[in-house]
Coordinates of C-alpha atoms in Angstrom, one line a residue:
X1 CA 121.7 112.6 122.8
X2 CA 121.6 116.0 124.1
X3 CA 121.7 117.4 127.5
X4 CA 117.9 118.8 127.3
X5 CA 116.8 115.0 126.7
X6 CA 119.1 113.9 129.6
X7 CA 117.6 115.8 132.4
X8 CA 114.3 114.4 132.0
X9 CA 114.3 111.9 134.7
X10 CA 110.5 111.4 134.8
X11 CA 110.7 109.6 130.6
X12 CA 114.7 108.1 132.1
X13 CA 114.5 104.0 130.6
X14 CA 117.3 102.2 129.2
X15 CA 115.3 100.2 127.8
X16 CA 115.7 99.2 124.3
X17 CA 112.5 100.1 121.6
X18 CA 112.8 98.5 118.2
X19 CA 110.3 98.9 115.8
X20 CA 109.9 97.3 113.1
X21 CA 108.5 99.0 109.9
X22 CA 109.5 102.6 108.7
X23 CA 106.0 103.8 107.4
X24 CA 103.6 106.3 109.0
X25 CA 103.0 104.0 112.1
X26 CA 106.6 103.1 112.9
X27 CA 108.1 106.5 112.6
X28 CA 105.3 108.4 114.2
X29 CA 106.0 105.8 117.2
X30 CA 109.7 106.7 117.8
X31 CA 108.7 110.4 117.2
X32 CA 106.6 110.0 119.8
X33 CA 108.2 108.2 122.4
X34 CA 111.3 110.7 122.3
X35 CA 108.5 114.0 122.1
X36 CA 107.0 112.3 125.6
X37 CA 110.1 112.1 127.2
X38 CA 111.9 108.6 126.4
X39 CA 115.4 108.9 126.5
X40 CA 116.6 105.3 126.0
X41 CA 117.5 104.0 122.9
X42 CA 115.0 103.7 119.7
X43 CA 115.8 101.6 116.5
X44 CA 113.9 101.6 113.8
X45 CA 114.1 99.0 111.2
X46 CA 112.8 99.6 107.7
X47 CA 112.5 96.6 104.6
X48 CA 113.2 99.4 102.2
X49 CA 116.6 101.4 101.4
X50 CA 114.7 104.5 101.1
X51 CA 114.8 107.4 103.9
X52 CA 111.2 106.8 105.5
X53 CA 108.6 108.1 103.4
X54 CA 104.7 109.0 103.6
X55 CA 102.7 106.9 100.8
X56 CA 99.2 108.9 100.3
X57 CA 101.2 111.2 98.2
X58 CA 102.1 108.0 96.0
X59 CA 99.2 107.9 93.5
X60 CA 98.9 111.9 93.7
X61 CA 102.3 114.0 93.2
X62 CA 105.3 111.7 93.2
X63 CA 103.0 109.9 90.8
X64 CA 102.6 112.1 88.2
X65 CA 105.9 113.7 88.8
X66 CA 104.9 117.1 90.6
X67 CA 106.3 116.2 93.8
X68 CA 110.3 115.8 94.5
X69 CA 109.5 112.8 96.7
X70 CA 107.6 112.5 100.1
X71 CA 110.4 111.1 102.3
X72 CA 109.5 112.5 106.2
X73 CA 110.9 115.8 107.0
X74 CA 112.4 114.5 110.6
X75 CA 115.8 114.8 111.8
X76 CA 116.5 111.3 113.1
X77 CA 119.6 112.0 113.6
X78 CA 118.9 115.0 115.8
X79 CA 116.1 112.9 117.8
X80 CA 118.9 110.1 118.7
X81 CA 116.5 107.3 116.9
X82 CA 119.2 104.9 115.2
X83 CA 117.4 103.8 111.5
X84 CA 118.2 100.6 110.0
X85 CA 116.8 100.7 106.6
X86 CA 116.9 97.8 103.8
X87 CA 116.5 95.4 106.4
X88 CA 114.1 92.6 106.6
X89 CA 112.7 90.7 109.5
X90 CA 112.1 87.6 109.1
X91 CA 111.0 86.2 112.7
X92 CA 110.2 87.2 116.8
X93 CA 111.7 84.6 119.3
X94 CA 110.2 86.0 122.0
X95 CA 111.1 83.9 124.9
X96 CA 114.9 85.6 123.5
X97 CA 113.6 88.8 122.9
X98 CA 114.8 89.0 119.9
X99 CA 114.4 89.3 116.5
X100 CA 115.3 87.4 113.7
X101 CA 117.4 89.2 110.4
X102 CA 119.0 88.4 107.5
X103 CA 122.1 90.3 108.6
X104 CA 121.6 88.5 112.6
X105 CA 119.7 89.3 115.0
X106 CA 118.8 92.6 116.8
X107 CA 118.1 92.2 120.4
X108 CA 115.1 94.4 122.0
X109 CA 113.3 95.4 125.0
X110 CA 110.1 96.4 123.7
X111 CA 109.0 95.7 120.5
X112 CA 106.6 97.2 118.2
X113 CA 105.3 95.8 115.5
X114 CA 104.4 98.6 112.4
X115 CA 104.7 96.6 109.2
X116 CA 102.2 97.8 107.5
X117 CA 100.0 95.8 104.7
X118 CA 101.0 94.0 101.6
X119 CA 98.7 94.6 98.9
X120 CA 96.4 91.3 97.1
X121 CA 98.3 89.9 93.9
X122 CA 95.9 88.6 91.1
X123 CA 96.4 85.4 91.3
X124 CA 98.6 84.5 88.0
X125 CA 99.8 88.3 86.8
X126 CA 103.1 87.5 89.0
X127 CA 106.0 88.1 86.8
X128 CA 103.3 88.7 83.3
X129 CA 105.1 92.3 82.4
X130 CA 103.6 95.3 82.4
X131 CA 101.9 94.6 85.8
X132 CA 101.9 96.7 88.5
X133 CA 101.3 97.5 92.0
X134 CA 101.3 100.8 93.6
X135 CA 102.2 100.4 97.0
X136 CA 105.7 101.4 97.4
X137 CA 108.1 104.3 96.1
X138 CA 109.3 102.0 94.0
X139 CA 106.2 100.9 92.3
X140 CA 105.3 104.3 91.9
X141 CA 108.8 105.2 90.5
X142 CA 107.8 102.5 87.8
X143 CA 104.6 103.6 86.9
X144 CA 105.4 107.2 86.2
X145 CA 106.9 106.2 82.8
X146 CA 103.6 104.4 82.1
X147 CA 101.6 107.6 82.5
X148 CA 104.2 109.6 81.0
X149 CA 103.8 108.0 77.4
X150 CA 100.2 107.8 77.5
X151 CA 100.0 104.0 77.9
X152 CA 96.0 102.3 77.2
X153 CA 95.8 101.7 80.6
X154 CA 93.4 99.3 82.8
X155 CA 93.2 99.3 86.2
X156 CA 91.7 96.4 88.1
X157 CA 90.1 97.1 91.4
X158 CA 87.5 99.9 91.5
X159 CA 88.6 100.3 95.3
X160 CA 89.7 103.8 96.6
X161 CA 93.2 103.0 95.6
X162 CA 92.1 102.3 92.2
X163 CA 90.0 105.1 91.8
X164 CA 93.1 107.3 92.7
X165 CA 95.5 105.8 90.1
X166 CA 92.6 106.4 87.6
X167 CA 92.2 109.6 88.6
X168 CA 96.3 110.5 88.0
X169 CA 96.1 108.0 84.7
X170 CA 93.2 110.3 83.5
X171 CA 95.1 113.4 84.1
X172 CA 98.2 112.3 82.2
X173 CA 95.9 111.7 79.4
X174 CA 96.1 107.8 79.1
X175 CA 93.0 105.8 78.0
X176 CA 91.8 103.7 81.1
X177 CA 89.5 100.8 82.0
X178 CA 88.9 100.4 85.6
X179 CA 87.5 96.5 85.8
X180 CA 85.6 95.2 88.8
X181 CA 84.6 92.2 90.0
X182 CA 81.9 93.3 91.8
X183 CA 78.9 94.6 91.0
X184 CA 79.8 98.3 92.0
X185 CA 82.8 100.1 92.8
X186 CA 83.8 100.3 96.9
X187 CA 81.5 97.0 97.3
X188 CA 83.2 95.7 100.3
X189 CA 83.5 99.4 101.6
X190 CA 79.8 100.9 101.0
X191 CA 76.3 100.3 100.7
X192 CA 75.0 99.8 97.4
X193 CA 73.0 102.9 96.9
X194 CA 76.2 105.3 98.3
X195 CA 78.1 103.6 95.8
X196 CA 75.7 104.3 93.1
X197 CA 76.6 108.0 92.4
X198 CA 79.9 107.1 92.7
X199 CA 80.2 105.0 90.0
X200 CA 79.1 107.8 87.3
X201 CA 82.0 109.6 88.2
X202 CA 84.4 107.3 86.0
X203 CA 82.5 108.3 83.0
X204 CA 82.3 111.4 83.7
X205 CA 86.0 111.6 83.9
X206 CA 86.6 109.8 80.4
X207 CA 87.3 106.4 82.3
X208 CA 85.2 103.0 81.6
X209 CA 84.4 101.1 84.0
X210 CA 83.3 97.8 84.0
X211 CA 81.7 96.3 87.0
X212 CA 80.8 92.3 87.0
X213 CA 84.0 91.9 85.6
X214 CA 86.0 88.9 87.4
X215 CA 89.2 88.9 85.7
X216 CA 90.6 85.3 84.0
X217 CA 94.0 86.0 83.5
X218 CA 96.4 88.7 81.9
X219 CA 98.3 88.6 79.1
X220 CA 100.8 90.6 77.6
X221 CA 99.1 93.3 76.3
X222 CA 95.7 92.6 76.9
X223 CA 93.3 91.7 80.3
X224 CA 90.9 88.5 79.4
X225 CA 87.6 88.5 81.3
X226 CA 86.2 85.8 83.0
X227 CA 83.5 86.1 80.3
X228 CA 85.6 86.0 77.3
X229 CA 85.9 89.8 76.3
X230 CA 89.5 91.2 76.0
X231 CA 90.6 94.6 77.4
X232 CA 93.8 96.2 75.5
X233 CA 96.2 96.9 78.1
X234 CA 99.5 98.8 77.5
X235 CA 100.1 98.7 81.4
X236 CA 98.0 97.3 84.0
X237 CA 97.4 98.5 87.6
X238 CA 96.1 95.7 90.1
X239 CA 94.5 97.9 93.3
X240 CA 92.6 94.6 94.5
X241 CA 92.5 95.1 98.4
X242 CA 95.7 94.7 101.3
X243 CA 96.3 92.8 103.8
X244 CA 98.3 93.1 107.1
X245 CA 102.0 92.2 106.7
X246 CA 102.1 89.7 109.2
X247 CA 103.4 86.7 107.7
X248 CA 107.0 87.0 109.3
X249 CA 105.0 86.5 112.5
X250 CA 104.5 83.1 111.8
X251 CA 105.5 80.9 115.4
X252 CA 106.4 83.9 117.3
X253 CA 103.3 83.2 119.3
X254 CA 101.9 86.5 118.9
X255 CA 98.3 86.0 118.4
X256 CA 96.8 87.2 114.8
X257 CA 93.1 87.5 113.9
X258 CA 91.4 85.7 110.6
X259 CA 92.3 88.2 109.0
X260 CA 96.1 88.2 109.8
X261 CA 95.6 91.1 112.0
X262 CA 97.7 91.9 115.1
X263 CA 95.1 91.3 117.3
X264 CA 96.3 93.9 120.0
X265 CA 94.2 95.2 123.2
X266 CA 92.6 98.9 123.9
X267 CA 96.1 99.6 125.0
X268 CA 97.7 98.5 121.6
X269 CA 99.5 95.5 123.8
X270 CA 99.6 92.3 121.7
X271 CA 99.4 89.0 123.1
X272 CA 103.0 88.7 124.5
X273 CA 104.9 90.8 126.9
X274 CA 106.3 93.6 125.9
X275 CA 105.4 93.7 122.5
X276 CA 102.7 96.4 120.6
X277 CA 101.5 96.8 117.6
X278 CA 99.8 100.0 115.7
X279 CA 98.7 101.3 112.3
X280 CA 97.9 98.6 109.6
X281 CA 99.4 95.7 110.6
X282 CA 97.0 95.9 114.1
X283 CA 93.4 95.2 115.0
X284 CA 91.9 97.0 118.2
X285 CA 88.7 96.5 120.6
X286 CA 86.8 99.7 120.1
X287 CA 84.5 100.4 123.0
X288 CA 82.8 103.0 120.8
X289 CA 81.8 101.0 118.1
X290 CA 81.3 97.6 120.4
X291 CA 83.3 95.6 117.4
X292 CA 87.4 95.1 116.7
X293 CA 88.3 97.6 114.1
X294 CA 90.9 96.9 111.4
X295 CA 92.2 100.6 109.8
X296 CA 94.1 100.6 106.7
X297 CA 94.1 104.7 106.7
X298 CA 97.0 107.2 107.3
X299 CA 95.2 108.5 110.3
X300 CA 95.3 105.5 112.6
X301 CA 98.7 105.2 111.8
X302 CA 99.2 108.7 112.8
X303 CA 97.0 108.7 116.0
X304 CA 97.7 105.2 117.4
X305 CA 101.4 105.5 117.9
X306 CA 100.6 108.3 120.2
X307 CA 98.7 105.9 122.4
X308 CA 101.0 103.4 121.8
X309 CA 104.2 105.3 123.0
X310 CA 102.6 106.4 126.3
X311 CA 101.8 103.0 127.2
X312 CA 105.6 101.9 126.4
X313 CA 106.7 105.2 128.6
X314 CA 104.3 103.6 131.5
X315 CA 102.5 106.8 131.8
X316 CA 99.4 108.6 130.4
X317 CA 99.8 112.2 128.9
X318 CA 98.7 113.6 132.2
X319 CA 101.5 111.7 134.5
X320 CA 99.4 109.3 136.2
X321 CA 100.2 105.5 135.8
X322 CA 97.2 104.3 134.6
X323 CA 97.5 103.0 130.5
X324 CA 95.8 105.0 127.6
X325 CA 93.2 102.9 125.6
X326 CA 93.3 103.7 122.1
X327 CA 89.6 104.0 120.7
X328 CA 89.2 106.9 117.8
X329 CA 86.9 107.8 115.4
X330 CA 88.4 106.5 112.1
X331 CA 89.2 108.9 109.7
X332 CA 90.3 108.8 106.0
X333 CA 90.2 111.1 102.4
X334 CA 90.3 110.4 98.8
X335 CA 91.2 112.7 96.1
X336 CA 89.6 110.9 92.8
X337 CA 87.8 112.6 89.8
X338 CA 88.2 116.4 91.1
X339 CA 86.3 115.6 94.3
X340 CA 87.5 115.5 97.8
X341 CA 85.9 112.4 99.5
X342 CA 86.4 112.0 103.3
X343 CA 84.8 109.7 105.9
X344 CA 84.5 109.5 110.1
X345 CA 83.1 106.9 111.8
X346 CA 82.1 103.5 111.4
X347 CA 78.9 102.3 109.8
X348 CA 78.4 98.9 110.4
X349 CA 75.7 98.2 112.6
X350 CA 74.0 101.6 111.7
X351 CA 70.2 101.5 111.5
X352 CA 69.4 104.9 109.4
X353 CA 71.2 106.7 106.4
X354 CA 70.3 110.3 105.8
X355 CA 71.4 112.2 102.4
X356 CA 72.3 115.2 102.9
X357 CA 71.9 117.1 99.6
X358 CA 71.9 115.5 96.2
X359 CA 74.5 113.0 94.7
X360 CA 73.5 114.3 91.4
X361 CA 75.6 117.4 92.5
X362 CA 79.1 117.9 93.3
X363 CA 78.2 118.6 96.9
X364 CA 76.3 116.2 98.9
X365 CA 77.2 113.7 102.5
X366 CA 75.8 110.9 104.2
X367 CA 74.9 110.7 107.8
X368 CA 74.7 106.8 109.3
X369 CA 72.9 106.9 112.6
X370 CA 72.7 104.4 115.3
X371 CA 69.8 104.0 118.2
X372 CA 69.5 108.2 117.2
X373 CA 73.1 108.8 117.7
X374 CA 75.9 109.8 114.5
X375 CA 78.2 107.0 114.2
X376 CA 79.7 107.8 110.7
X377 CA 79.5 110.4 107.8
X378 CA 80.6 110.5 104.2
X379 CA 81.0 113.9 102.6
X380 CA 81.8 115.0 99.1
X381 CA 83.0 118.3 99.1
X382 CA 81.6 119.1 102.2
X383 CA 84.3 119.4 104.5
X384 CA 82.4 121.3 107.2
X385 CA 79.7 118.2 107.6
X386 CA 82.9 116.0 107.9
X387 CA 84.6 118.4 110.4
X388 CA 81.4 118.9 112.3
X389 CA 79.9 115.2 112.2
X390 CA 83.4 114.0 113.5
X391 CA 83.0 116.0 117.1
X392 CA 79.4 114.9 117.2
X393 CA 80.6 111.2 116.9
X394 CA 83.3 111.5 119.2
X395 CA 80.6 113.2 121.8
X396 CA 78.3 110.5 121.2
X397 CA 75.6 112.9 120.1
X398 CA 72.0 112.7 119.4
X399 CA 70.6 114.1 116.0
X400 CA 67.6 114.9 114.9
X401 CA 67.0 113.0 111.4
X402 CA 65.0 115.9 109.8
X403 CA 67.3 118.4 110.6
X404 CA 70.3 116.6 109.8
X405 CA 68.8 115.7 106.8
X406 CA 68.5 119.2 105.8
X407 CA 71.8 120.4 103.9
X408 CA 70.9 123.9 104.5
X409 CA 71.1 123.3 108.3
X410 CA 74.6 122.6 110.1
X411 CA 75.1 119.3 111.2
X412 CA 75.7 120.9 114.7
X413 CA 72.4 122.5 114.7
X414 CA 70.8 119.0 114.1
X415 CA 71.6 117.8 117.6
X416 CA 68.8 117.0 119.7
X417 CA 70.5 118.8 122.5
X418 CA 71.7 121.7 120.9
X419 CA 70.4 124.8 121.9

């Protein structure tokens, strides 16, 4: 530890963090605890062998090979942060403090809980071959082979995950079939008519996609529909939804939602002392929004360890004593079929959708409004509706509906206050 961390009396603990999970959320945590002054020691313990890595790039450049890797560029060493990699946990005795390992148990102080999600199996394709999941270095390590000799591919799960592998699959010039259960793509994610224009865009990339497609089983070689018809598979991608990985939680007595969510308070606290819980593992009251949120996006698990490591340091970001409640406007992107998709906000409970241009061009976004104010927006390459609609969310602003139903008018001239 060096002398410059030392003589930082205000941050002094010898308190022991341990975090468990090396993604986004967990690292960002012990990066942030030492950047706001914490000077005891920080273990982070990580399921994987691999150095820490950032997934987004998974179904982009590691994917399709135009990326060396996306392991963190952070000096743990340097920042004192002890990493315990290719380690799982398999349990939280609490009333100990301390938790349970394969290779023994690793006492802590304060715990935090970043594990991440898991994603869905399809029932039945465990251990079928040429299944895959993209989730994980490893899987996507896998799957570059696959696109690499042009593979018939299908892809089940028209989610934003599976609209991304399609995307890369497409670009390495493989034959793909995205199949869907649902009647539309994004069906648990958007409204019906939102999703609409979305769905021509597999076409018009050279992908099929078949919606109302429940899948039956999978074979070797081929995807059977729950309706009879059989999809030739060379490979097959499933990208059906994830869930928090909470299961090693099981009797710890830390509460989880129906969901298996963390169910953590506005100051990312869970339901026992001294343990927290951030990124997509963790549910959170949001005061904005009047509902608990559940954010399976990189920027949660880039914001909410902030929050989360000035609470554990016992001080806000100003010095005063009082905790940080963690309430943001969720954010998240998607690269899929040359388009640049991004989202702020929350929608549900909304009581108006404006278009803003049309979805019949490349360029067009979505304003959800609720009791007159913005409370989410979807752009397609629009990046300045997203930038500008996110600060007018956060403000709690008003907007006109004609104006900010006008494309040719900024979304921060459609205020009702604005000058």
């Amino acid at each position: 530890m060096s002398e410059q961390q030392t003589e930082q009396p205000a941050g002094r603990t010898e308190r022991r963090v341990v975090i468990v999970g090396a993604g986004m959320a967990g690292v960002q945590t012990a990066v942030a605890l030492r950047e706001q002054g914490f000077t005891g020691p920080v273990t982070l313990i990580g399921a994987e062998p691999h150095q820490p890595y950032d997934r987004p790039p998974l179904s982009k450049a590691v994917l399709l090979g135009t990326a060396e890797g996306s392991a963190f560029d952070i000096d743990f060493e340097e920042l004192d942060i002890e990493l315990q990699l290719g380690r799982d946990v398999t349990g939280v005795r609490a009333d100990a403090h301390e938790l349970d390992t394969l290779a023994g148990p690793v006492p802590y102080d304060v715990l935090v809980i970043a594990s991440g999600a898991e994603p869905v199996v399809l029932p039945g394709s465990e251990g079928v071959p040429g299944v895959h999941l993209l989730r994980t270095l490893d899987d996507a390590a896998r799957l570059r082979p696959v696109l690499d000799q042009q593979h018939t591919v299908v892809v089940v799960g028209a989610g934003w995950i599976g609209a991304e592998f399609a995307t890369a699959a497409r670009a390495a010039g493989c034959e793909v079939t995205v199949v869907e259960a649902a009647d539309r793509p994004l069906s648990g994610v958007l409204p019906a008519e939102v999703a609409a224009p979305m769905a021509r865009w597999y076409a018009q990339s050279g992908a099929e996609l078949l919606t109302g497609a429940p899948v039956a089983r999978i074979e070797p070689g081929s995807v059977v529909l729950a309706d009879g018809r059989t999809v030739a598979a060379g490979a097959v991608v499933v990208g059906i939804g994830a869930r928090p990985a909470t299961g090693w939680l099981a009797g710890s007595g830390i509460a989880l939602g129906p969901d298996g969510s963390v169910t953590a308070d506005a100051e990312l606290r869970t339901s026992l002392p001294d343990v927290y819980a951030v990124g997509d593992c963790a549910s959170f009251p949001s005061a904005r929004y009047g509902t608990r949120l559940l954010v399976h996006h990189w920027d949660n698990a880039l914001q909410g360890p902030r929050t989360a490591a000035a609470n554990i340091i016992g001080a806000g970001a100003d010095g005063a004593s009082q905790l940080l409640a963690y309430d943001p406007v969720p954010y998240f992107w998607s690269e899929q079929f040359d388009r640049f998709v991004q989202y702020a906000g929350h929608h549900g409970g909304a009581d108006t959708l404006l278009w803003r241009g049309d979805p019949a061009d490349p360029a067009w976004s979505i304003c959800w409004l609720r009791d007159g104010a913005l409370v989410a927006v979807l752009a397609v390459g629009r990046p300045r509706d997203l930038a500008q609609g996110r600060k007018l969310i956060e403000a709690g602003a008003r907007l006109d509906p004609v104006r900010a139903a006008d494309p040719a008018v900024p979304l921060k001239s459609a205020r009702v206050d604005a000058p």
